[in-house]
Coordinates of C-alpha atoms and ligand atoms in Angstrom, one line a residue:
M62 CA 6.8 20.1 27.8
P63 CA 7.9 21.0 24.1
C64 CA 9.0 17.7 21.9
I65 CA 8.5 19.4 18.9
E66 CA 9.6 23.1 18.3
A67 CA 9.7 24.5 15.0
D68 CA 11.8 27.9 14.7
G69 CA 11.3 29.9 11.2
L70 CA 11.7 26.8 9.6
T71 CA 11.6 27.3 6.0
H72 CA 12.3 24.0 3.3
V73 CA 13.4 24.5 -0.1
Y74 CA 13.0 21.5 -2.7
F75 CA 16.1 22.0 -5.5
P76 CA 17.2 24.5 -4.9
G77 CA 18.9 27.0 -6.6
T78 CA 17.8 25.3 -10.1
P79 CA 15.1 26.1 -12.4
L80 CA 12.7 24.2 -10.0
E81 CA 13.5 25.7 -6.9
M82 CA 10.3 25.2 -4.5
V83 CA 9.8 26.5 -1.4
A84 CA 7.4 24.4 0.3
L85 CA 7.8 26.0 3.5
R86 CA 8.1 29.4 4.9
D87 CA 8.9 30.9 8.3
I88 CA 7.1 28.0 10.1
Q89 CA 7.0 28.5 14.1
L90 CA 5.1 25.5 15.7
T91 CA 5.4 24.0 19.2
V92 CA 4.0 20.7 19.7
N93 CA 4.1 19.3 23.6
E94 CA 4.2 16.2 24.8
G95 CA 1.8 14.2 25.0
E96 CA -0.8 15.7 22.6
F97 CA -2.7 14.5 20.0
I98 CA -2.1 17.8 17.6
A99 CA -4.1 17.2 13.6
L100 CA -1.8 18.9 11.2
V101 CA -4.0 20.3 8.5
G102 CA -3.9 21.3 5.1
A103 CA -5.2 21.4 1.3
S104 CA -3.2 19.0 -0.8
G105 CA 0.2 20.5 -1.3
S106 CA 0.3 22.5 1.6
G107 CA 3.4 20.7 2.8
K108 CA 2.3 19.0 5.4
S109 CA 4.5 15.7 4.5
T110 CA 7.4 18.0 3.8
L111 CA 6.7 19.2 7.3
A112 CA 6.2 15.4 8.6
Q113 CA 9.7 14.7 7.6
H114 CA 11.4 17.4 9.0
F115 CA 9.9 15.8 12.7
N116 CA 11.6 12.9 12.5
G117 CA 15.2 14.4 11.1
L118 CA 14.4 12.9 7.2
L119 CA 14.6 16.6 5.4
L120 CA 16.9 19.2 7.0
P121 CA 15.6 23.4 6.7
A122 CA 17.1 25.8 4.5
S123 CA 16.5 28.3 7.1
G124 CA 15.2 27.9 10.8
S125 CA 16.0 24.8 13.1
V126 CA 14.1 21.5 14.1
R127 CA 14.2 20.5 17.6
V128 CA 12.7 16.8 18.7
L129 CA 13.1 15.5 22.2
G130 CA 15.4 18.1 23.5
G131 CA 18.4 17.5 19.9
D132 CA 17.7 20.2 17.3
T133 CA 17.8 17.8 14.3
A134 CA 20.6 19.5 12.3
D135 CA 22.6 17.5 14.8
K136 CA 23.9 14.4 13.0
K137 CA 24.2 12.4 15.9
H138 CA 20.7 13.3 17.5
R139 CA 19.2 13.0 13.9
R140 CA 20.5 9.2 13.4
A141 CA 19.0 8.5 17.2
L142 CA 15.6 9.6 16.3
W143 CA 14.2 6.6 14.4
R144 CA 14.2 4.8 17.7
Y145 CA 11.8 7.4 18.9
V146 CA 10.0 9.4 16.6
G147 CA 7.7 6.5 14.5
L148 CA 7.1 8.1 11.0
V149 CA 3.8 6.0 8.9
F150 CA 3.9 7.5 5.5
Q151 CA 0.8 8.5 3.0
F152 CA 1.6 5.5 1.1
P153 CA 3.4 3.0 3.4
E154 CA 2.2 -0.2 1.3
R155 CA 4.4 0.7 -1.0
Q156 CA 7.6 -0.4 1.6
I157 CA 6.5 -3.8 2.5
F158 CA 9.4 -5.9 1.4
S159 CA 8.9 -8.9 3.1
N160 CA 7.4 -12.4 2.3
T161 CA 5.8 -12.1 5.9
V162 CA 3.5 -10.1 7.9
F163 CA 5.1 -10.7 11.1
E164 CA 8.6 -10.7 9.4
D165 CA 7.6 -7.0 7.9
I166 CA 6.3 -5.9 11.8
A167 CA 9.7 -7.5 13.2
F168 CA 11.6 -5.0 11.4
G169 CA 12.0 -2.0 13.5
P170 CA 11.0 -4.0 17.2
R171 CA 14.3 -6.3 15.9
N172 CA 16.5 -3.2 15.3
M173 CA 15.7 -2.3 18.6
G174 CA 18.4 -5.3 19.4
W175 CA 15.3 -6.6 22.1
D176 CA 15.0 -10.2 22.1
S177 CA 12.6 -12.6 19.8
L178 CA 10.5 -12.6 22.4
K179 CA 9.6 -9.5 23.0
V180 CA 9.7 -9.2 19.0
A181 CA 6.7 -11.3 18.9
R182 CA 5.3 -9.7 22.2
R183 CA 5.0 -6.5 20.1
V184 CA 3.7 -7.9 16.9
K185 CA 0.8 -9.0 18.2
E186 CA -0.4 -6.4 20.8
A187 CA 0.9 -4.0 17.1
L188 CA -1.4 -6.3 15.9
A189 CA -4.3 -6.4 17.8
S190 CA -4.2 -2.1 17.7
V191 CA -4.8 -2.4 14.0
G192 CA -7.5 -4.5 14.6
L193 CA -6.0 -7.6 12.9
S194 CA -6.1 -11.3 14.9
A195 CA -2.5 -12.8 15.8
E196 CA -3.0 -15.9 12.5
M197 CA -2.4 -12.8 10.4
Q198 CA 1.7 -13.0 10.6
T199 CA 2.0 -16.2 8.4
A200 CA 0.0 -14.5 5.8
N201 CA 2.2 -13.5 2.6
P202 CA 2.2 -9.8 1.9
N203 CA 1.3 -10.1 -1.8
A204 CA -1.5 -11.7 -1.2
L205 CA -3.7 -8.8 0.9
S206 CA -5.5 -6.0 0.2
G207 CA -4.3 -1.7 0.2
G208 CA -6.4 -1.5 3.6
V209 CA -5.0 -4.7 5.5
L210 CA -1.4 -3.4 4.1
R211 CA -2.1 -0.3 5.6
R212 CA -2.8 -1.7 8.5
I213 CA 0.5 -3.7 9.0
A214 CA 3.0 -0.8 8.3
I215 CA 0.9 0.7 10.5
A216 CA 1.6 -2.0 12.8
G217 CA 5.4 -1.9 12.0
V218 CA 5.9 1.2 13.1
L219 CA 3.3 1.2 16.6
A220 CA 5.0 -2.9 17.4
M221 CA 8.4 0.0 18.2
R222 CA 5.7 2.1 20.7
P223 CA 7.5 5.7 19.4
R224 CA 7.5 8.6 22.1
V225 CA 6.2 10.3 19.1
L226 CA 4.0 9.0 16.0
I227 CA 3.7 11.2 13.1
M228 CA 0.6 9.6 10.4
D229 CA 0.7 10.7 7.0
E230 CA -3.0 10.1 6.1
P231 CA -3.5 7.0 7.3
G232 CA -6.6 6.9 6.7
A233 CA -6.5 8.2 3.0
G234 CA -8.0 5.5 1.1
L235 CA -9.2 3.1 4.0
E236 CA -12.9 2.1 4.7
P237 CA -14.6 4.6 6.8
E238 CA -15.0 2.1 9.7
A239 CA -11.2 1.2 9.6
R240 CA -10.4 4.1 9.8
Q241 CA -12.3 5.6 12.6
F242 CA -10.7 2.2 14.5
I243 CA -7.4 2.8 14.1
L244 CA -7.8 6.4 14.9
A245 CA -9.2 5.7 18.5
Q246 CA -7.0 3.3 18.9
L247 CA -3.7 6.0 18.6
K248 CA -5.9 7.8 20.7
E249 CA -5.9 5.4 23.1
L250 CA -2.7 4.5 23.1
Q251 CA -1.4 8.0 23.5
A252 CA -3.4 8.2 26.8
K253 CA -2.3 4.5 27.7
Y254 CA 0.7 5.0 27.5
G255 CA 1.3 9.1 27.0
I256 CA 2.7 9.1 22.7
T257 CA 2.8 12.2 21.4
V258 CA 0.7 12.3 18.0
L259 CA 0.7 13.9 15.0
L260 CA -2.1 12.9 13.1
I261 CA -2.3 14.9 8.8
T262 CA -4.8 15.0 7.4
H263 CA -7.3 17.0 5.7
N264 CA -10.0 15.3 6.7
L265 CA -11.6 17.7 9.5
E266 CA -14.2 15.7 11.3
D267 CA -11.3 13.1 12.3
A268 CA -9.5 16.1 13.7
A269 CA -12.4 17.1 15.9
R270 CA -13.1 13.7 17.0
F271 CA -9.5 13.0 18.1
A272 CA -6.8 15.9 18.1
D273 CA -6.5 18.8 20.7
R274 CA -5.1 20.7 18.9
V275 CA -4.9 21.7 14.9
A276 CA -2.7 23.5 12.9
V277 CA -3.2 23.9 9.1
L278 CA -1.3 24.9 6.6
R279 CA -1.7 27.0 3.5
A280 CA 1.0 27.7 0.6
G281 CA 4.0 26.4 3.0
E282 CA 2.7 28.9 6.1
L283 CA 1.1 28.0 9.1
L284 CA -1.9 30.2 9.0
C285 CA -3.1 29.1 12.3
V286 CA -2.6 27.2 15.4
G287 CA -4.6 26.5 18.8
K288 CA -7.3 24.0 20.4
A289 CA -9.5 22.1 17.8
G290 CA -12.9 23.7 19.0
E291 CA -11.2 26.9 18.8
V292 CA -9.4 26.8 15.0
L293 CA -12.1 24.2 14.0
S294 CA -15.3 26.1 14.5
R295 CA -13.3 29.4 12.1
I296 CA -15.4 28.6 8.5
E297 CA -13.8 32.0 7.0
L298 CA -10.5 30.5 7.8
L299 CA -10.7 27.1 6.9
Q300 CA -12.3 27.8 3.9
K301 CA -9.1 30.0 3.1
A302 CA -7.3 27.5 3.8
G303 CA -9.0 25.4 0.9
L304 CA -10.8 22.8 3.6
K305 CA -14.3 22.3 4.8
A306 CA -15.2 22.4 8.2
P307 CA -17.0 19.6 10.6
F308 CA -20.0 18.9 9.7
A309 CA -21.4 19.6 13.6
V310 CA -19.8 23.7 12.8
E311 CA -21.7 23.5 9.5
L312 CA -24.6 22.8 11.0
A313 CA -24.2 25.2 14.0
H314 CA -23.4 27.9 11.7
R315 CA -27.1 27.3 9.5
L316 CA -28.8 27.4 12.6
T317 CA -27.8 30.8 14.0
V318 CA -28.8 31.7 10.1
A319 CA -31.5 30.6 11.2
G320 CA -32.0 32.4 14.2
I321 CA -31.0 29.2 16.3
K322 CA -28.1 30.4 18.1
L323 CA -26.3 27.2 19.9
P324 CA -25.1 27.6 23.2
V325 CA -21.6 26.0 21.8
I326 CA -20.3 25.1 18.9
P327 CA -19.8 21.5 18.8
L328 CA -17.3 19.4 16.4
T329 CA -19.0 16.2 16.1
I330 CA -22.8 15.5 15.1
E331 CA -22.5 13.4 18.7
D332 CA -22.0 16.9 20.2
T333 CA -24.9 17.9 18.4
A334 CA -27.3 15.4 19.2
R335 CA -26.5 17.0 23.1
V336 CA -26.5 19.7 22.8
L337 CA -29.6 20.0 21.0
Y338 CA -31.1 17.8 23.9
D339 CA -30.0 19.6 26.4
L340 CA -31.5 23.0 25.2
M341 CA -34.6 20.8 24.7
S342 CA -34.6 18.9 28.3
T343 CA -34.5 22.6 30.1
G344 CA -37.0 23.5 28.2
A345 CA -34.6 26.5 27.5
K346 CA -35.6 28.5 24.7
P347 CA -32.6 28.9 22.1
G348 CA -31.4 32.8 21.5
R349 CA -32.7 34.5 19.1
G350 CA -30.2 36.3 16.6
Ligands
LIG698 N1 9.9 15.5 -2.9 C1 9.8 16.4 -3.8 N2 10.1 17.6 -4.6 C2 9.6 18.8 -5.3 N3 8.9 19.2 -4.6 C3 7.9 18.4 -3.7 C4 8.5 17.1 -2.9 N4 7.9 16.6 -2.6 C5 6.8 17.6 -1.8 N5 7.2 19.0 -3.2 C6 6.0 20.3 -3.2 O1 5.9 20.4 -2.5 C7 4.9 21.4 -1.8 C8 4.5 20.4 -0.9 O2 4.1 19.4 -1.1 P1 3.5 18.2 -0.1 O3 4.2 16.9 -0.5 O4 4.7 18.5 1.7 O5 2.2 18.4 0.6 P2 1.3 17.9 1.2 O6 0.4 19.0 2.2 O7 1.3 16.8 2.1 O8 -0.2 17.7 0.9 P3 -0.6 16.1 -0.1 O9 -2.1 16.5 1.3 O10 -1.4 16.2 -1.7 O11 -0.1 14.8 0.2 C9 4.2 21.2 -3.0 O12 3.6 21.9 -4.3 C10 4.5 20.0 -3.6 O13 4.5 19.9 -5.4
LIG699 MG1 1.5 15.0 1.5

């Protein structure tokens, strides 16, 4: 079932002025309920602009966007979307204003109209989801590091348990371990609650590890969308989009050039290890050519 449908979506910043800028052109994209999809593209390709159409923050200059059964151009539908579509902005730490971590994370859940017990429970669960302890609740956000603030901002959205979760570069500026932890948690939430996850990233290693499907933007246009395995193994297409294929794909490509053809193109190094192990343990000679 589709949960987001962009149909001929075009976005123009500052229309009719000398600064006019077409940031998205004729985008055709369907995101299915419950899937984990990565939206990748070089800097300036339009990822953040597209994300903001999916929770109704921006409206198309032409074309339409339907989210969870309604058109975002419909004011009533758009105004209700915040409950169901959580968007973690690219630099969420800039949006922390509260005096304690608890207050910050509880902001959204309180607006949902939940009682204080439920709010407190969700805050605690959300903190755990981003790898922070319950003691953190009383801390003053002003005293915390950027990486921790990032996790708190993510927790604030998770606590609302949205049906669709859009994360705009959630890992940028985080330590690799923290990034992996958060993405793995998201994957778990997706499986456990059937949440639809849209991950915006220019890290194709993350896309390879977590996404079912991948959509590639280039200069405001959708270059391609498909299964992660298909899209991420197209080295030339990714290069055209200004992106670097996952290391495992590059490696498989180089092995092929060297005359060692793998039976499948692995996307992660763990996959590579498995494929090579199978090749060796079955004693089969890798294909030449
Ligand atoms: N508020 C704005 N006003 C005018 N132009 C904008 C605005 N936001 C983005 N743009 C322009 O629209 C284009 C797409 O920007 P967008 O931020 O969506 O790209 P992005 O893929 O998210 O890039 P990044 O990877 O750097 O975050 C860029 O050319 C950008 O300069
Ligand atoms: Mg962006």
